[in-house]
């Protein structure tokens, strides 16, 4: 018998439970689609996650990298992780580079962020495809967008303009770019510019709301300022309920706004519930199981007091249909199946945040009759996780940890955008039309 041989060890979660062996594509998806780049998570630091994304992107096809970058930006509403994927795609080269850059870049400051990421280890020439993609993306932005994001930094918008050799489509655009290069663009009409220029808060926000010039995320982030400044309540609530630009806002942002400005929670709750009402309900009985273990209770970013647990609870509170809702940590606790803010609070207060016994939770859930199971978690279990008994079983992963348990008989989905629920509808609709339902990894 030979002893001096390599023995491949099965993967385990950070908590010690057996994890599924994953392909490079699966590893890349779970690292990217819930990733706020460079931000530390409970088990892994942001640098390690970023390094893994780059390494894994080299192990899959350029087509997969391009598609994932687009999905991360458009569906999961992430900003920096898609740019890191673009860096990997640029390194691989090929005709996909330019069109993918053009599509992924949706804000003018992402032009400079991409170049800064590309130069993070030192300046180097830009490839022809990278220049072409930047030039095409540059042409998408008007004078207002360019002025708004023309910020001081190692890379400025004028630098990207010169590096990409972008060509204006007409004389009007040529004039805007000339003004950008000369730093003579008119200051954008934003709340930041107005307040820095000495205008009062009440005056500024009242005018911007009346002229519909305040973006929805800016609205949510400034509710406390508006409340303290005495902006007319009806103007603020009308803007909240109008949800202009809300398609780019992640669900947990409503919870953050309600915490900052409790006065407006009633209307924020109504706006959040629109994400439920816009979609058809799930047929049959759905069980929702939300992870409230300690690893979920850490900030999403260094500047945020929101956690992945809040993101998970918010998803759990906007699922439409006939529900039973449970949370798990050391215990499994049934939670009132409330929607919106009430549902979020019920999940977060359901039990102490102790262990991570997903296997124990699954044993109990499998004994309860249901048609569909949706587990929202970071997939880090202390105990082995049994397979689900429901044919329609979904594991929604809201973290970027290296290994996870939600594969095999699970339909595995990564991300904390409400679009993960849209994928479940599409998945079930497809198999309803085409035959037997099967669980698949979304790759």
Coordinates of C-alpha atoms in Angstrom, one line a residue:
X1 CA 0.0 0.0 0.0
X2 CA 1.3 3.4 -1.0
X3 CA 1.0 6.3 1.6
X4 CA 3.0 9.0 -0.2
X5 CA 0.2 10.0 -2.6
X6 CA -1.9 13.1 -2.9
X7 CA -5.4 12.7 -1.5
X8 CA -8.0 15.3 -2.5
X9 CA -9.9 16.6 0.4
X10 CA -13.5 17.5 0.0
X11 CA -14.4 21.1 0.4
X12 CA -15.8 22.4 3.7
X13 CA -17.6 25.5 4.7
X14 CA -15.8 28.0 7.0
X15 CA -18.0 26.5 9.8
X16 CA -16.9 23.0 9.0
X17 CA -19.9 21.4 7.2
X18 CA -19.2 19.4 4.0
X19 CA -19.4 21.7 0.9
X20 CA -20.0 20.8 -2.7
X21 CA -17.1 20.6 -5.1
X22 CA -17.6 23.5 -7.5
X23 CA -16.5 24.3 -11.0
X24 CA -14.5 27.4 -11.7
X25 CA -17.6 29.0 -13.2
X26 CA -19.6 28.3 -10.0
X27 CA -16.8 29.6 -7.8
X28 CA -16.6 32.8 -9.9
X29 CA -20.4 33.4 -9.7
X30 CA -20.6 33.0 -6.0
X31 CA -17.6 35.3 -5.5
X32 CA -18.9 38.0 -7.7
X33 CA -22.7 38.4 -7.5
X34 CA -22.9 39.4 -3.9
X35 CA -19.6 41.2 -3.8
X36 CA -19.1 44.8 -2.7
X37 CA -15.5 44.9 -4.0
X38 CA -12.7 45.3 -1.4
X39 CA -15.1 45.1 1.5
X40 CA -14.4 42.6 4.2
X41 CA -16.9 39.9 5.0
X42 CA -17.2 37.8 8.1
X43 CA -14.9 35.0 7.0
X44 CA -12.8 36.5 4.3
X45 CA -11.2 39.9 3.7
X46 CA -11.9 42.0 0.7
X47 CA -8.5 41.7 -0.8
X48 CA -8.7 37.9 -0.8
X49 CA -12.0 37.9 -2.5
X50 CA -10.8 40.4 -5.2
X51 CA -7.7 38.2 -5.8
X52 CA -9.9 35.1 -6.1
X53 CA -12.2 36.8 -8.6
X54 CA -9.3 37.7 -10.9
X55 CA -7.8 34.2 -10.6
X56 CA -11.0 32.4 -11.3
X57 CA -11.8 34.8 -14.3
X58 CA -8.6 33.4 -15.9
X59 CA -10.0 29.9 -15.6
X60 CA -13.2 30.4 -17.5
X61 CA -14.0 31.5 -21.0
X62 CA -14.0 35.2 -22.0
X63 CA -17.7 34.7 -23.0
X64 CA -18.5 33.6 -19.4
X65 CA -16.6 36.6 -18.0
X66 CA -18.3 39.1 -20.3
X67 CA -21.8 37.7 -19.5
X68 CA -21.2 37.7 -15.8
X69 CA -19.9 41.3 -15.8
X70 CA -23.1 42.3 -17.6
X71 CA -25.3 40.3 -15.2
X72 CA -23.6 41.7 -12.2
X73 CA -24.1 45.3 -13.4
X74 CA -27.5 45.1 -14.9
X75 CA -29.3 42.5 -12.8
X76 CA -27.5 42.5 -9.4
X77 CA -26.9 46.3 -9.6
X78 CA -23.3 46.0 -8.5
X79 CA -20.8 48.6 -9.6
X80 CA -17.2 47.7 -8.8
X81 CA -17.1 43.9 -9.1
X82 CA -18.2 44.1 -12.8
X83 CA -15.3 46.5 -13.4
X84 CA -12.9 43.9 -11.9
X85 CA -14.3 41.3 -14.3
X86 CA -13.7 43.8 -17.1
X87 CA -10.0 44.0 -16.1
X88 CA -9.8 40.2 -16.4
X89 CA -11.5 40.3 -19.8
X90 CA -9.2 43.0 -21.0
X91 CA -6.2 40.8 -20.1
X92 CA -7.7 37.9 -22.1
X93 CA -8.3 40.2 -25.1
X94 CA -10.5 39.5 -28.0
X95 CA -13.5 41.1 -29.7
X96 CA -15.8 40.9 -26.6
X97 CA -13.8 43.5 -24.7
X98 CA -15.1 46.7 -26.4
X99 CA -18.8 45.9 -26.5
X100 CA -18.8 44.6 -22.9
X101 CA -17.1 47.7 -21.6
X102 CA -19.6 49.8 -23.4
X103 CA -22.5 47.9 -21.9
X104 CA -21.2 47.6 -18.3
X105 CA -20.2 51.2 -17.9
X106 CA -23.5 53.0 -16.9
X107 CA -22.2 56.0 -14.9
X108 CA -19.6 58.4 -16.1
X109 CA -17.4 57.8 -13.0
X110 CA -17.1 54.2 -13.9
X111 CA -14.9 55.3 -16.8
X112 CA -12.2 56.5 -14.4
X113 CA -12.8 53.7 -12.0
X114 CA -12.1 51.1 -14.7
X115 CA -8.8 52.8 -15.7
X116 CA -7.8 53.1 -12.1
X117 CA -8.5 49.4 -11.5
X118 CA -6.5 48.5 -14.6
X119 CA -3.6 50.6 -13.3
X120 CA -3.8 49.4 -9.7
X121 CA -0.4 47.7 -10.0
X122 CA 1.2 50.4 -12.1
X123 CA 0.4 52.3 -15.3
X124 CA 0.5 50.3 -18.6
X125 CA -0.7 50.9 -22.1
X126 CA -4.4 50.4 -22.9
X127 CA -5.2 47.8 -25.4
X128 CA -6.9 48.7 -28.7
X129 CA -10.1 47.0 -27.6
X130 CA -10.1 48.7 -24.2
X131 CA -9.7 52.1 -25.9
X132 CA -12.5 51.3 -28.2
X133 CA -14.8 50.3 -25.4
X134 CA -14.0 53.3 -23.3
X135 CA -14.6 55.6 -26.3
X136 CA -18.0 54.1 -27.0
X137 CA -19.0 54.3 -23.4
X138 CA -17.7 57.9 -23.1
X139 CA -20.1 58.9 -25.9
X140 CA -23.1 57.8 -23.8
X141 CA -22.8 60.7 -21.3
X142 CA -24.1 64.2 -21.7
X143 CA -22.6 67.4 -20.3
X144 CA -24.5 67.0 -17.0
X145 CA -23.3 63.5 -16.3
X146 CA -19.7 64.4 -17.2
X147 CA -19.7 67.5 -15.0
X148 CA -21.3 65.6 -12.1
X149 CA -18.6 63.0 -12.0
X150 CA -15.6 65.0 -13.1
X151 CA -13.8 64.6 -9.8
X152 CA -10.2 65.1 -8.7
X153 CA -8.2 61.9 -8.5
X154 CA -5.3 60.0 -10.0
X155 CA -7.5 59.4 -13.1
X156 CA -9.8 62.1 -14.4
X157 CA -12.4 62.0 -17.1
X158 CA -10.3 64.2 -19.4
X159 CA -7.5 61.5 -19.0
X160 CA -9.9 58.8 -20.2
X161 CA -11.0 61.0 -23.1
X162 CA -7.4 61.5 -24.3
X163 CA -6.4 57.9 -23.6
X164 CA -9.3 56.4 -25.5
X165 CA -9.1 58.8 -28.5
X166 CA -12.9 59.1 -28.5
X167 CA -14.5 60.8 -31.5
X168 CA -17.5 63.1 -30.9
X169 CA -20.7 62.2 -32.9
X170 CA -21.4 65.9 -33.6
X171 CA -20.3 69.5 -33.0
X172 CA -22.4 69.8 -29.8
X173 CA -20.6 66.8 -28.3
X174 CA -17.3 68.1 -29.5
X175 CA -17.9 71.3 -27.6
X176 CA -18.9 69.5 -24.4
X177 CA -15.7 67.4 -24.6
X178 CA -13.6 70.5 -25.2
X179 CA -15.1 72.1 -22.1
X180 CA -14.4 68.9 -20.2
X181 CA -10.8 69.0 -21.3
X182 CA -10.4 72.7 -20.4
X183 CA -12.4 72.2 -17.1
X184 CA -14.9 74.8 -18.1
X185 CA -18.1 72.7 -18.0
X186 CA -20.9 74.3 -16.2
X187 CA -21.3 73.0 -12.6
X188 CA -24.1 70.3 -12.4
X189 CA -27.3 71.1 -10.7
X190 CA -26.9 68.6 -7.8
X191 CA -27.7 68.9 -4.1
X192 CA -24.0 68.6 -3.3
X193 CA -23.0 71.5 -5.6
X194 CA -25.9 73.6 -4.3
X195 CA -25.1 73.1 -0.6
X196 CA -21.4 73.6 -1.1
X197 CA -22.3 76.9 -2.8
X198 CA -24.0 78.1 0.3
X199 CA -27.7 77.4 -0.6
X200 CA -29.9 76.3 2.3
X201 CA -31.0 72.6 2.7
X202 CA -34.7 73.3 2.6
X203 CA -34.4 75.6 -0.4
X204 CA -32.2 73.1 -2.3
X205 CA -34.1 70.0 -1.8
X206 CA -37.5 71.7 -2.3
X207 CA -36.3 73.0 -5.7
X208 CA -34.7 69.7 -6.8
X209 CA -37.8 67.8 -5.8
X210 CA -40.1 70.2 -7.7
X211 CA -37.9 70.0 -10.8
X212 CA -37.5 66.2 -10.5
X213 CA -33.7 66.5 -10.5
X214 CA -33.1 64.4 -7.4
X215 CA -32.2 60.8 -8.2
X216 CA -34.0 58.1 -6.2
X217 CA -30.9 56.8 -4.4
X218 CA -30.0 60.4 -3.5
X219 CA -33.6 60.9 -2.3
X220 CA -33.4 57.9 0.0
X221 CA -30.0 58.9 1.4
X222 CA -31.1 62.4 2.1
X223 CA -34.4 61.8 3.9
X224 CA -32.9 62.7 7.3
X225 CA -31.5 66.0 5.9
X226 CA -34.9 66.8 4.4
X227 CA -36.7 66.0 7.6
X228 CA -34.3 68.1 9.7
X229 CA -34.5 71.0 7.2
X230 CA -38.3 71.1 7.2
X231 CA -38.9 70.2 3.6
X232 CA -42.6 69.9 3.0
X233 CA -43.7 66.4 3.8
X234 CA -46.0 66.0 0.8
X235 CA -43.3 66.7 -1.6
X236 CA -41.0 64.1 -0.1
X237 CA -43.6 61.4 0.2
X238 CA -44.8 62.0 -3.4
X239 CA -41.2 61.5 -4.6
X240 CA -40.8 58.3 -2.5
X241 CA -44.0 56.8 -3.9
X242 CA -43.2 57.9 -7.5
X243 CA -40.1 55.7 -7.4
X244 CA -38.5 57.4 -10.4
X245 CA -35.2 55.7 -10.9
X246 CA -36.0 53.0 -8.3
X247 CA -35.0 50.2 -10.8
X248 CA -31.3 50.8 -9.8
X249 CA -31.9 50.7 -6.1
X250 CA -31.3 47.5 -4.1
X251 CA -34.2 46.5 -1.8
X252 CA -32.3 47.0 1.5
X253 CA -31.8 50.7 0.7
X254 CA -35.4 51.2 1.7
X255 CA -34.6 49.8 5.1
X256 CA -31.6 52.0 5.5
X257 CA -33.7 55.0 4.6
X258 CA -36.4 54.1 7.2
X259 CA -33.8 53.7 9.9
X260 CA -32.3 57.1 9.1
X261 CA -35.6 58.8 8.8
X262 CA -38.3 56.9 10.7
X263 CA -40.9 59.6 10.0
X264 CA -41.1 58.4 6.4
X265 CA -41.2 54.6 7.1
X266 CA -44.8 54.4 6.2
X267 CA -44.2 55.6 2.6
X268 CA -40.9 53.8 2.3
X269 CA -42.7 50.6 3.2
X270 CA -45.3 51.3 0.5
X271 CA -42.6 51.9 -2.1
X272 CA -40.8 48.7 -1.1
X273 CA -44.0 46.7 -1.4
X274 CA -44.2 47.9 -5.0
X275 CA -41.4 45.4 -5.8
X276 CA -43.9 42.7 -4.7
X277 CA -46.9 44.1 -6.5
X278 CA -45.1 44.5 -9.8
X279 CA -44.6 40.7 -10.0
X280 CA -47.1 37.8 -10.1
X281 CA -47.4 35.7 -7.0
X282 CA -45.8 32.3 -6.6
X283 CA -48.2 29.4 -7.0
X284 CA -48.6 27.0 -4.1
X285 CA -47.2 27.1 -0.6
X286 CA -43.7 28.6 -0.3
X287 CA -41.4 28.2 2.8
X288 CA -38.8 31.0 3.2
X289 CA -35.9 30.2 5.5
X290 CA -33.6 33.1 6.4
X291 CA -30.2 32.9 7.9
X292 CA -29.8 35.0 11.1
X293 CA -26.5 33.4 12.2
X294 CA -23.6 35.7 13.5
X295 CA -21.7 35.6 10.1
X296 CA -24.7 37.4 8.5
X297 CA -24.7 40.2 11.1
X298 CA -21.7 42.2 9.9
X299 CA -21.8 45.4 7.8
X300 CA -22.1 45.2 4.1
X301 CA -19.3 47.8 3.8
X302 CA -17.0 49.8 6.1
X303 CA -19.3 52.8 5.8
X304 CA -22.6 51.0 6.3
X305 CA -24.5 49.9 9.3
X306 CA -26.6 47.5 7.2
X307 CA -25.7 43.9 7.2
X308 CA -26.1 40.9 4.9
X309 CA -28.8 39.7 7.4
X310 CA -30.8 42.9 6.6
X311 CA -30.3 42.2 2.9
X312 CA -31.5 38.6 3.3
X313 CA -34.4 39.6 5.5
X314 CA -35.6 42.2 3.0
X315 CA -35.6 39.7 0.3
X316 CA -37.6 37.3 2.5
X317 CA -40.1 40.1 3.2
X318 CA -40.9 40.9 -0.5
X319 CA -41.7 37.3 -1.7
X320 CA -45.3 37.3 -2.9
X321 CA -47.7 34.4 -2.5
X322 CA -48.8 31.9 0.2
X323 CA -45.9 31.9 2.7
X324 CA -44.6 30.4 5.9
X325 CA -41.4 32.2 7.0
X326 CA -38.7 30.8 9.3
X327 CA -35.4 32.0 10.6
X328 CA -32.5 29.8 11.6
X329 CA -29.4 30.1 13.7
X330 CA -29.0 27.6 16.6
X331 CA -32.8 27.1 16.5
X332 CA -35.5 27.2 13.8
X333 CA -38.2 29.7 14.6
X334 CA -41.3 30.5 12.6
X335 CA -41.8 34.2 11.9
X336 CA -45.1 36.0 11.1
X337 CA -45.3 36.1 7.3
X338 CA -45.5 39.8 7.1
X339 CA -44.5 41.8 4.0
X340 CA -42.3 44.9 3.8
X341 CA -40.7 46.6 6.9
X342 CA -42.8 44.6 9.3
X343 CA -41.5 41.4 7.8
X344 CA -37.9 42.6 8.0
X345 CA -38.3 43.5 11.7
X346 CA -40.0 40.2 12.5
X347 CA -37.1 38.2 10.9
X348 CA -34.3 40.2 12.5
X349 CA -35.9 40.0 16.0
X350 CA -36.9 36.3 15.7
X351 CA -34.1 34.8 17.8
X352 CA -30.6 35.3 19.2
X353 CA -27.8 35.2 16.7
X354 CA -25.8 32.2 17.8
X355 CA -24.8 29.2 15.7
X356 CA -25.2 28.2 12.1
X357 CA -27.2 25.0 12.1
X358 CA -28.6 24.9 8.6
X359 CA -28.7 21.1 8.6
X360 CA -30.9 21.1 11.7
X361 CA -33.1 23.7 10.2
X362 CA -33.5 21.7 6.9
X363 CA -34.4 18.6 8.8
X364 CA -37.3 20.4 10.4
X365 CA -38.4 22.2 7.2
X366 CA -38.3 19.0 5.2
X367 CA -41.0 17.6 7.5
X368 CA -43.4 20.5 6.7
X369 CA -45.6 20.2 3.6
X370 CA -44.7 22.8 1.0
X371 CA -44.4 23.3 -2.8
X372 CA -41.4 25.5 -2.8
X373 CA -38.4 26.2 -0.5
X374 CA -36.3 29.4 -0.7
X375 CA -33.3 29.6 1.6
X376 CA -31.5 33.0 1.9
X377 CA -28.1 32.6 3.5
X378 CA -24.3 32.8 3.2
X379 CA -24.3 29.0 3.0
X380 CA -21.9 28.5 6.0
X381 CA -23.2 25.7 8.0
X382 CA -21.8 23.9 11.1
X383 CA -23.6 20.7 10.4
X384 CA -24.2 18.6 7.2
X385 CA -27.1 19.9 5.2
X386 CA -29.6 17.3 3.9
X387 CA -31.1 17.6 0.4
X388 CA -34.4 19.3 0.1
X389 CA -37.6 17.2 -0.3
X390 CA -39.3 19.9 -2.4
X391 CA -38.8 19.7 -6.1
X392 CA -38.6 23.5 -6.2
X393 CA -35.8 24.3 -3.8
X394 CA -33.7 27.4 -4.1
X395 CA -30.6 28.4 -2.3
X396 CA -30.0 32.2 -2.6
X397 CA -26.4 33.0 -1.6
X398 CA -25.8 36.6 -0.3
X399 CA -22.1 36.4 0.4
X400 CA -18.8 35.8 -1.5
X401 CA -17.4 32.9 0.6
X402 CA -15.2 30.4 -1.2
X403 CA -17.4 27.3 -0.5
X404 CA -21.1 26.7 -0.1
X405 CA -23.6 24.0 0.5
X406 CA -26.5 25.0 -1.9
X407 CA -25.7 22.8 -4.9
X408 CA -26.7 19.3 -6.1
X409 CA -30.5 19.1 -5.7
X410 CA -30.7 22.8 -5.1
X411 CA -31.3 25.5 -7.7
X412 CA -28.4 27.8 -6.7
X413 CA -28.7 31.6 -7.2
X414 CA -26.2 34.3 -6.1
X415 CA -27.1 37.9 -5.3
X416 CA -29.2 40.1 -3.1
X417 CA -31.1 42.0 -5.8
X418 CA -34.8 41.4 -6.1
X419 CA -34.0 40.0 -9.6
X420 CA -33.1 36.7 -7.9
X421 CA -36.9 36.3 -7.4
X422 CA -37.5 37.1 -11.1
X423 CA -35.1 34.3 -11.9
X424 CA -37.1 31.9 -9.9
X425 CA -40.2 32.8 -11.9
X426 CA -38.4 32.4 -15.2
X427 CA -37.0 29.1 -14.1
X428 CA -40.3 27.7 -13.1
X429 CA -42.1 29.1 -16.1
X430 CA -39.5 27.4 -18.4
X431 CA -39.9 24.0 -16.9
X432 CA -43.7 24.3 -16.7
X433 CA -43.7 24.8 -20.5
X434 CA -41.0 22.3 -21.3
X435 CA -41.6 19.3 -19.0
X436 CA -40.1 18.0 -15.8
X437 CA -38.9 20.4 -13.2
X438 CA -35.2 20.1 -12.4
X439 CA -32.9 22.0 -10.1
X440 CA -29.9 23.6 -11.8
X441 CA -27.0 25.8 -11.0
X442 CA -27.5 29.2 -12.7
X443 CA -24.3 29.4 -14.9

